[in-house]
Amino acid sequence: MTQPCVFCAIVKGEAPASVVYRDDMVLAFMDIRPANPGHVLVVPLEHADGVLDISDEAVLARMFSVGRQVAAALTDSGVRLEGFNLFLANGTVAGQTVFHVHLHVLPRFSGDGLGFTRNANARMPPQSDLDETAERIRHAGGWE
Ligand code: 5GP
Ligand code: ZN
């Protein structure tokens, strides 16, 4: 970490945030610029730049578990919500702007204008290409 981290400041209570939930591993609070009303961020208490920097798998599991519980609470809260995204941007090219890893819990409703753009007409590569890529990932992961 080269410069002060705003999410660490929030965790320490040194910067303001509208807190939803806190336990011994994670903090959930309202996004300051919500993409839709009810947009919540779940962050580990311990700083990690990105998801690959989280050293404790239990923290990662807790982030997702709490993200799901927040989504359930949002569903019961009266916030406009027909569905939700749980997403995490890792790296600048993926849209990460705050380099303290965070899971977005984002309420969605039809016509909200948000979207993760994918090419609906993306070609289906030959099975052999998929097999080859799967083999590379298995090799890198040590799952052979
Ligand atoms: P990213 O683009 O890194 O996935 O998401 C960063 C999120 O953090 C954005 O949605 C942005 O609005 C939110 N954010 C940035 N600074 C602050 C802050 O100081 N307080 C809060 N609550 N949210 C912030
Ligand atoms: Zn931090």
Coordinates of N, CA, C and O and ligand atoms in Angstrom, one line a residue:
M1 N 0.9 -1.2 0.0 CA 0.0 0.0 0.0 C 0.9 1.2 0.0 O 1.6 1.5 0.9
T2 N 0.8 2.0 -1.1 CA 1.7 3.2 -1.2 C 1.1 4.5 -0.6 O 1.8 5.4 -0.2
Q3 N -0.2 4.6 -0.7 CA -0.9 5.8 -0.2 C -2.0 5.4 0.8 O -2.4 4.3 0.8
P4 N -2.5 6.4 1.6 CA -3.5 6.1 2.6 C -4.7 5.4 1.9 O -5.1 5.8 0.8
C5 N -5.3 4.5 2.6 CA -6.4 3.7 2.0 C -7.7 4.1 2.7 O -7.8 4.1 3.9
V6 N -8.6 4.6 1.8 CA -9.9 5.2 2.4 C -10.7 4.1 3.1 O -11.4 4.3 4.1
F7 N -10.6 2.8 2.6 CA -11.4 1.8 3.2 C -10.8 1.4 4.6 O -11.5 1.0 5.5
C8 N -9.4 1.4 4.7 CA -8.8 1.2 6.0 C -9.2 2.3 6.9 O -9.5 2.0 8.1
A9 N -9.3 3.5 6.5 CA -9.7 4.6 7.3 C -11.2 4.4 7.8 O -11.5 4.6 9.0
I10 N -12.0 3.9 6.9 CA -13.4 3.6 7.4 C -13.4 2.4 8.4 O -14.1 2.5 9.4
V11 N -12.6 1.4 8.1 CA -12.5 0.2 9.1 C -12.1 0.7 10.5 O -12.6 0.3 11.5
K12 N -11.1 1.7 10.5 CA -10.6 2.2 11.8 C -11.5 3.2 12.4 O -11.2 3.7 13.5
G13 N -12.6 3.6 11.7 CA -13.4 4.7 12.2 C -12.9 6.1 12.0 O -13.4 7.0 12.7
E14 N -11.9 6.2 11.2 CA -11.2 7.5 11.0 C -11.9 8.3 9.8 O -11.6 9.5 9.6
A15 N -12.7 7.6 9.1 CA -13.5 8.3 8.0 C -14.9 7.8 8.1 O -15.1 6.7 8.6
P16 N -15.9 8.6 7.8 CA -17.3 8.3 8.0 C -17.8 7.3 7.0 O -17.3 7.2 5.9
A17 N -18.7 6.5 7.5 CA -19.4 5.5 6.6 C -20.7 5.1 7.2 O -20.8 5.1 8.4
S18 N -21.7 4.8 6.4 CA -23.0 4.3 6.9 C -22.9 2.8 7.0 O -23.0 2.1 6.0
V19 N -22.6 2.3 8.2 CA -22.3 0.9 8.4 C -23.6 0.1 8.4 O -24.6 0.4 9.0
V20 N -23.5 -1.1 7.8 CA -24.7 -2.0 7.7 C -24.4 -3.2 8.6 O -25.3 -3.7 9.3
Y21 N -23.1 -3.6 8.7 CA -22.8 -4.9 9.4 C -21.3 -4.9 9.7 O -20.5 -4.4 8.9
R22 N -20.9 -5.4 10.8 CA -19.5 -5.6 11.2 C -19.3 -6.9 12.0 O -20.1 -7.2 12.8
D23 N -18.3 -7.6 11.7 CA -17.9 -8.7 12.6 C -16.4 -8.7 12.7 O -15.7 -7.7 12.5
D24 N -15.8 -9.9 13.1 CA -14.4 -9.9 13.4 C -13.5 -10.0 12.1 O -12.3 -9.9 12.2
M25 N -14.2 -10.1 10.9 CA -13.4 -10.3 9.7 C -13.8 -9.2 8.6 O -12.9 -8.8 7.9
V26 N -15.0 -8.8 8.6 CA -15.5 -7.9 7.5 C -16.3 -6.8 8.0 O -16.9 -6.8 9.1
L27 N -16.4 -5.8 7.2 CA -17.3 -4.6 7.4 C -18.1 -4.4 6.1 O -17.6 -4.5 5.0
A28 N -19.4 -4.1 6.3 CA -20.3 -3.8 5.2 C -20.8 -2.4 5.4 O -21.3 -2.0 6.5
F29 N -20.7 -1.6 4.3 CA -21.2 -0.2 4.5 C -21.7 0.3 3.1 O -21.5 -0.3 2.1
M30 N -22.5 1.4 3.2 CA -23.1 1.9 1.9 C -22.0 2.6 1.0 O -21.2 3.3 1.5
D31 N -22.2 2.3 -0.3 CA -21.3 2.9 -1.3 C -21.7 4.4 -1.3 O -22.8 4.8 -1.4
I32 N -20.6 5.2 -1.4 CA -20.8 6.7 -1.3 C -21.4 7.2 -2.6 O -22.1 8.2 -2.6
R33 N -21.2 6.5 -3.7 CA -21.9 6.8 -5.0 C -22.6 5.6 -5.5 O -22.1 4.9 -6.4
P34 N -23.8 5.4 -4.9 CA -24.5 4.1 -5.3 C -24.9 4.1 -6.8 O -25.4 5.0 -7.3
A35 N -24.6 2.9 -7.4 CA -25.0 2.7 -8.8 C -26.6 2.6 -8.8 O -27.2 2.9 -9.8
N36 N -27.1 2.0 -7.8 CA -28.6 2.0 -7.5 C -28.8 2.2 -6.0 O -27.8 1.9 -5.2
P37 N -29.9 2.7 -5.5 CA -30.1 2.8 -4.1 C -29.9 1.5 -3.4 O -30.4 0.5 -3.9
G38 N -29.3 1.5 -2.3 CA -29.0 0.3 -1.5 C -27.7 -0.4 -1.8 O -27.4 -1.5 -1.3
H39 N -26.9 0.2 -2.6 CA -25.6 -0.4 -3.0 C -24.6 -0.4 -1.8 O -24.3 0.6 -1.2
V40 N -24.2 -1.7 -1.5 CA -23.4 -1.9 -0.3 C -22.1 -2.5 -0.7 O -22.0 -3.3 -1.7
L41 N -21.0 -2.2 0.0 CA -19.7 -2.8 -0.2 C -19.3 -3.6 1.1 O -19.6 -3.2 2.2
V42 N -18.8 -4.8 0.8 CA -18.3 -5.7 1.9 C -16.8 -5.7 1.8 O -16.3 -6.1 0.7
V43 N -16.1 -5.3 2.8 CA -14.6 -5.3 2.8 C -14.0 -6.1 3.9 O -14.6 -6.1 5.0
P44 N -12.8 -6.7 3.7 CA -12.1 -7.3 4.9 C -11.6 -6.2 5.8 O -11.2 -5.2 5.3
L45 N -11.6 -6.5 7.1 CA -11.0 -5.5 8.0 C -9.5 -5.3 7.8 O -9.0 -4.2 7.9
E46 N -8.8 -6.4 7.4 CA -7.4 -6.4 7.1 C -7.2 -6.0 5.6 O -7.8 -6.6 4.7
H47 N -6.3 -5.0 5.4 CA -6.1 -4.5 4.1 C -5.6 -5.6 3.1 O -4.6 -6.3 3.5
A48 N -6.1 -5.7 1.9 CA -5.6 -6.5 0.8 C -5.9 -5.7 -0.4 O -7.0 -5.3 -0.6
D49 N -4.9 -5.5 -1.3 CA -5.2 -4.7 -2.5 C -6.2 -5.3 -3.4 O -7.1 -4.7 -3.9
G50 N -6.1 -6.6 -3.6 CA -7.0 -7.3 -4.5 C -7.3 -8.7 -3.9 O -6.8 -9.1 -2.9
V51 N -8.2 -9.4 -4.6 CA -8.7 -10.7 -4.1 C -7.6 -11.7 -4.0 O -7.6 -12.6 -3.1
L52 N -6.5 -11.6 -4.8 CA -5.4 -12.6 -4.8 C -4.5 -12.3 -3.6 O -3.7 -13.1 -3.3
D53 N -4.7 -11.2 -3.0 CA -3.8 -10.8 -1.9 C -4.4 -11.1 -0.5 O -3.8 -10.9 0.5
I54 N -5.6 -11.7 -0.5 CA -6.2 -12.1 0.8 C -5.5 -13.4 1.2 O -5.6 -14.4 0.4
S55 N -4.9 -13.4 2.3 CA -4.1 -14.6 2.7 C -4.9 -15.6 3.4 O -4.6 -16.8 3.4
D56 N -6.0 -15.2 4.0 CA -6.9 -16.2 4.8 C -8.1 -16.5 4.0 O -9.0 -15.7 3.8
E57 N -8.2 -17.8 3.6 CA -9.4 -18.2 2.8 C -10.7 -18.0 3.6 O -11.8 -17.7 3.0
A58 N -10.6 -18.0 4.9 CA -11.8 -17.8 5.7 C -12.4 -16.4 5.5 O -13.6 -16.2 5.6
V59 N -11.5 -15.5 5.3 CA -11.9 -14.1 5.1 C -12.7 -14.0 3.8 O -13.7 -13.3 3.7
L60 N -12.2 -14.6 2.8 CA -12.8 -14.6 1.5 C -14.2 -15.2 1.6 O -15.2 -14.7 1.0
A61 N -14.3 -16.4 2.3 CA -15.6 -17.0 2.4 C -16.5 -16.2 3.2 O -17.7 -16.1 2.9
R62 N -16.0 -15.5 4.2 CA -16.9 -14.6 5.0 C -17.4 -13.4 4.2 O -18.6 -13.0 4.3
M63 N -16.6 -12.9 3.3 CA -17.0 -11.8 2.4 C -18.2 -12.2 1.6 O -19.2 -11.5 1.5
F64 N -18.1 -13.4 1.0 CA -19.2 -13.8 0.2 C -20.4 -14.2 1.0 O -21.6 -13.8 0.6
S65 N -20.2 -14.8 2.1 CA -21.4 -15.1 3.0 C -22.1 -13.9 3.5 O -23.3 -13.8 3.4
V66 N -21.3 -12.9 3.9 CA -21.9 -11.6 4.4 C -22.6 -10.9 3.2 O -23.7 -10.3 3.3
G67 N -22.0 -11.0 2.0 CA -22.6 -10.4 0.8 C -24.0 -11.0 0.6 O -24.9 -10.3 0.3
R68 N -24.1 -12.3 0.7 CA -25.3 -12.9 0.5 C -26.3 -12.5 1.6 O -27.5 -12.3 1.3
Q69 N -25.9 -12.4 2.8 CA -26.8 -12.0 3.9 C -27.3 -10.6 3.7 O -28.4 -10.2 4.0
V70 N -26.4 -9.7 3.2 CA -26.8 -8.3 3.0 C -27.8 -8.3 1.8 O -28.8 -7.6 1.9
A71 N -27.6 -9.1 0.8 CA -28.5 -9.2 -0.3 C -29.9 -9.6 0.2 O -30.9 -9.1 -0.2
A72 N -29.9 -10.6 1.1 CA -31.2 -11.1 1.7 C -31.9 -10.0 2.5 O -33.1 -9.8 2.4
A73 N -31.1 -9.3 3.3 CA -31.6 -8.2 4.1 C -32.2 -7.1 3.2 O -33.2 -6.5 3.4
L74 N -31.4 -6.7 2.1 CA -31.9 -5.7 1.2 C -33.2 -6.1 0.5 O -34.1 -5.3 0.4
T75 N -33.3 -7.4 0.3 CA -34.6 -7.9 -0.4 C -35.8 -7.7 0.5 O -36.9 -7.5 0.1
D76 N -35.5 -7.8 1.9 CA -36.6 -7.6 2.8 C -36.8 -6.1 3.3 O -37.6 -5.8 4.1
S77 N -35.9 -5.3 2.8 CA -35.8 -3.9 3.4 C -36.7 -2.9 2.8 O -36.8 -1.8 3.4
G78 N -37.3 -3.2 1.7 CA -38.2 -2.2 1.0 C -37.4 -1.4 0.0 O -38.0 -0.6 -0.8
V79 N -36.1 -1.6 -0.1 CA -35.3 -1.0 -1.2 C -35.8 -1.6 -2.5 O -36.1 -2.8 -2.5
R80 N -35.8 -0.8 -3.5 CA -36.3 -1.3 -4.8 C -35.3 -2.4 -5.3 O -34.1 -2.1 -5.5
L81 N -35.8 -3.6 -5.5 CA -34.9 -4.7 -5.9 C -35.7 -5.8 -6.5 O -36.6 -6.3 -5.9
E82 N -35.3 -6.2 -7.7 CA -35.9 -7.3 -8.3 C -34.9 -8.5 -8.5 O -35.2 -9.6 -8.8
G83 N -33.6 -8.1 -8.3 CA -32.5 -9.1 -8.4 C -31.3 -8.3 -7.8 O -31.4 -7.2 -7.4
F84 N -30.2 -8.9 -7.9 CA -29.0 -8.2 -7.4 C -27.8 -8.8 -8.1 O -27.8 -10.0 -8.5
N85 N -26.7 -8.0 -8.1 CA -25.4 -8.5 -8.5 C -24.5 -8.5 -7.3 O -24.5 -7.6 -6.5
L86 N -23.7 -9.6 -7.1 CA -22.6 -9.7 -6.2 C -21.4 -9.7 -7.1 O -21.2 -10.6 -7.9
F87 N -20.6 -8.6 -7.1 CA -19.5 -8.6 -8.0 C -18.3 -7.9 -7.4 O -18.4 -7.1 -6.5
L88 N -17.2 -8.3 -8.0 CA -15.9 -7.8 -7.4 C -15.0 -7.4 -8.6 O -14.8 -8.2 -9.6
A89 N -14.5 -6.2 -8.7 CA -13.6 -5.8 -9.7 C -12.2 -5.9 -9.2 O -11.9 -5.4 -8.2
N90 N -11.4 -6.6 -10.0 CA -10.0 -6.9 -9.5 C -9.1 -6.3 -10.6 O -9.0 -6.9 -11.7
G91 N -8.4 -5.2 -10.3 CA -7.5 -4.7 -11.3 C -8.1 -3.5 -12.1 O -9.4 -3.5 -12.3
T92 N -7.3 -2.6 -12.5 CA -7.8 -1.4 -13.1 C -8.6 -1.7 -14.4 O -9.7 -1.2 -14.6
V93 N -8.1 -2.7 -15.2 CA -8.8 -3.0 -16.4 C -10.2 -3.6 -16.2 O -11.1 -3.5 -17.0
A94 N -10.4 -4.2 -15.0 CA -11.6 -4.8 -14.6 C -12.6 -3.8 -13.9 O -13.7 -4.1 -13.5
G95 N -12.1 -2.5 -13.8 CA -12.9 -1.5 -13.2 C -12.7 -1.2 -11.7 O -13.4 -0.4 -11.1
Q96 N -11.6 -1.8 -11.1 CA -11.3 -1.5 -9.7 C -10.7 -0.1 -9.6 O -9.8 0.3 -10.3
T97 N -11.3 0.7 -8.7 CA -10.8 2.0 -8.5 C -10.3 2.3 -7.0 O -9.6 3.2 -6.8
V98 N -10.8 1.4 -6.1 CA -10.3 1.5 -4.7 C -9.5 0.2 -4.5 O -10.1 -0.9 -4.6
F99 N -8.2 0.3 -4.1 CA -7.4 -0.9 -4.0 C -7.3 -1.4 -2.6 O -6.2 -1.6 -2.1
H100 N -8.5 -1.6 -2.1 CA -8.8 -2.4 -0.8 C -9.9 -3.3 -1.3 O -11.0 -2.7 -1.5
V101 N -9.7 -4.5 -1.4 CA -10.6 -5.4 -2.1 C -12.0 -5.3 -1.4 O -12.2 -5.1 -0.2
H102 N -13.1 -5.3 -2.3 CA -14.4 -5.1 -1.8 C -15.4 -5.9 -2.7 O -15.2 -6.0 -3.9
L103 N -16.4 -6.4 -2.1 CA -17.5 -7.1 -2.8 C -18.7 -6.2 -2.9 O -19.1 -5.7 -1.9
H104 N -19.1 -5.9 -4.1 CA -20.3 -5.0 -4.3 C -21.6 -5.9 -4.1 O -21.7 -7.0 -4.7
V105 N -22.5 -5.4 -3.4 CA -23.9 -5.9 -3.3 C -24.8 -4.9 -3.9 O -25.0 -3.8 -3.3
L106 N -25.2 -5.1 -5.1 CA -25.9 -4.1 -5.9 C -27.3 -4.5 -6.3 O -27.5 -5.4 -7.1
P107 N -28.3 -3.8 -5.7 CA -29.7 -4.1 -6.1 C -29.9 -3.8 -7.6 O -29.4 -2.8 -8.1
R108 N -30.7 -4.6 -8.2 CA -31.0 -4.4 -9.6 C -32.6 -4.4 -9.8 O -33.3 -5.1 -9.1
F109 N -33.0 -3.6 -10.8 CA -34.4 -3.7 -11.2 C -34.5 -3.4 -12.7 O -33.6 -2.8 -13.2
S110 N -35.6 -3.9 -13.3 CA -35.6 -3.8 -14.7 C -35.6 -2.3 -15.1 O -36.3 -1.5 -14.5
G111 N -34.9 -2.0 -16.2 CA -34.8 -0.6 -16.7 C -33.9 0.3 -15.9 O -33.9 1.5 -16.1
D112 N -33.1 -0.3 -15.0 CA -32.1 0.5 -14.3 C -30.9 1.0 -15.1 O -30.2 1.9 -14.6
G113 N -30.8 0.5 -16.3 CA -29.8 1.1 -17.2 C -28.4 0.6 -16.9 O -27.5 0.9 -17.6
L114 N -28.3 -0.3 -15.9 CA -26.9 -0.9 -15.6 C -26.7 -2.1 -16.4 O -27.7 -2.8 -16.8
G115 N -25.5 -2.5 -16.6 CA -25.3 -3.7 -17.3 C -23.8 -4.0 -17.4 O -23.0 -3.2 -17.4
F116 N -23.5 -5.3 -17.5 CA -22.2 -5.8 -17.7 C -22.1 -6.2 -19.2 O -22.7 -7.2 -19.6
T117 N -21.5 -5.4 -20.0 CA -21.6 -5.6 -21.5 C -20.8 -6.8 -21.9 O -19.6 -6.9 -21.6
R118 N -21.5 -7.7 -22.5 CA -20.8 -8.9 -23.2 C -21.3 -9.0 -24.6 O -22.5 -8.6 -24.9
N119 N -20.5 -9.6 -25.4 CA -21.0 -9.7 -26.8 C -21.9 -11.0 -26.9 O -21.4 -12.1 -26.7
A120 N -23.2 -10.7 -27.1 CA -24.2 -11.8 -27.1 C -23.9 -12.7 -28.3 O -24.4 -13.9 -28.2
N121 N -23.2 -12.2 -29.3 CA -22.9 -13.1 -30.5 C -21.5 -13.7 -30.4 O -21.0 -14.1 -31.5
A122 N -20.9 -13.7 -29.3 CA -19.5 -14.2 -29.2 C -19.6 -15.6 -29.8 O -20.4 -16.4 -29.5
R123 N -18.5 -15.9 -30.6 CA -18.5 -17.2 -31.2 C -18.2 -18.3 -30.2 O -17.5 -18.1 -29.2
M124 N -18.7 -19.5 -30.5 CA -18.3 -20.6 -29.6 C -17.1 -21.3 -30.2 O -17.1 -21.8 -31.3
P125 N -15.9 -21.2 -29.4 CA -14.7 -21.8 -30.0 C -14.9 -23.3 -30.0 O -15.7 -23.9 -29.3
P126 N -14.0 -24.0 -30.8 CA -14.0 -25.5 -30.8 C -13.8 -26.0 -29.5 O -13.0 -25.4 -28.7
Q127 N -14.4 -27.2 -29.2 CA -14.2 -27.8 -27.9 C -12.7 -28.0 -27.6 O -12.3 -27.9 -26.4
S128 N -11.9 -28.3 -28.6 CA -10.5 -28.5 -28.4 C -9.8 -27.3 -27.8 O -8.9 -27.4 -27.0
D129 N -10.3 -26.1 -28.2 CA -9.7 -24.8 -27.6 C -10.1 -24.7 -26.1 O -9.2 -24.4 -25.3
L130 N -11.4 -25.1 -25.8 CA -11.8 -25.0 -24.4 C -11.0 -26.0 -23.6 O -10.6 -25.8 -22.5
D131 N -10.8 -27.2 -24.2 CA -10.1 -28.3 -23.5 C -8.6 -27.8 -23.2 O -8.1 -28.0 -22.1
E132 N -8.0 -27.2 -24.2 CA -6.6 -26.8 -24.1 C -6.5 -25.7 -23.0 O -5.6 -25.7 -22.2
T133 N -7.4 -24.8 -23.0 CA -7.4 -23.7 -22.0 C -7.6 -24.3 -20.6 O -7.0 -23.9 -19.6
A134 N -8.6 -25.2 -20.5 CA -8.9 -25.9 -19.2 C -7.6 -26.6 -18.7 O -7.3 -26.6 -17.5
E135 N -6.9 -27.2 -19.6 CA -5.7 -28.0 -19.3 C -4.6 -27.0 -18.7 O -4.0 -27.3 -17.7
R136 N -4.5 -25.8 -19.4 CA -3.5 -24.8 -18.9 C -3.9 -24.3 -17.5 O -3.0 -24.2 -16.6
I137 N -5.2 -24.1 -17.2 CA -5.6 -23.7 -15.9 C -5.4 -24.8 -14.9 O -4.9 -24.5 -13.8
R138 N -5.7 -26.0 -15.2 CA -5.5 -27.1 -14.3 C -4.0 -27.2 -13.9 O -3.7 -27.4 -12.8
H139 N -3.2 -27.1 -15.0 CA -1.7 -27.2 -14.8 C -1.3 -26.0 -13.8 O -0.5 -26.3 -12.8
A140 N -1.7 -24.8 -14.1 CA -1.3 -23.7 -13.3 C -1.8 -23.8 -11.9 O -1.2 -23.4 -10.9
G141 N -3.0 -24.4 -11.7 CA -3.6 -24.5 -10.4 C -3.1 -25.7 -9.6 O -3.4 -25.9 -8.5
G142 N -2.3 -26.6 -10.3 CA -1.8 -27.8 -9.7 C -2.9 -28.8 -9.5 O -2.9 -29.6 -8.5
W143 N -3.9 -28.9 -10.4 CA -5.1 -29.8 -10.2 C -5.0 -30.9 -11.1 O -6.1 -31.5 -11.5
E144 N -3.9 -31.3 -11.6 CA -3.8 -32.4 -12.6 C -3.7 -33.7 -11.8 O -3.2 -33.8 -10.7
Ligands
5GP1 P1 -14.6 -0.3 -7.6 O1 -14.7 0.6 -8.8 O2 -13.2 -0.2 -7.1 O3 -15.1 -1.7 -7.8 O4 -15.6 0.3 -6.5 C1 -15.2 1.3 -5.6 C2 -16.5 1.8 -5.0 O5 -16.1 2.5 -3.8 C3 -17.2 2.7 -5.9 O6 -18.5 2.2 -6.1 C4 -17.2 4.0 -5.1 O7 -18.4 4.8 -5.2 C5 -17.0 3.6 -3.7 N1 -16.2 4.5 -2.9 C6 -15.1 5.2 -3.2 N2 -14.7 6.0 -2.2 C7 -15.6 5.8 -1.2 C8 -15.6 6.3 0.2 O8 -14.9 7.1 0.6 N3 -16.7 5.8 0.9 C9 -17.6 4.9 0.4 N4 -18.6 4.5 1.3 N5 -17.5 4.4 -0.8 C10 -16.5 4.8 -1.6
ZN2 ZN -7.1 -0.6 3.0

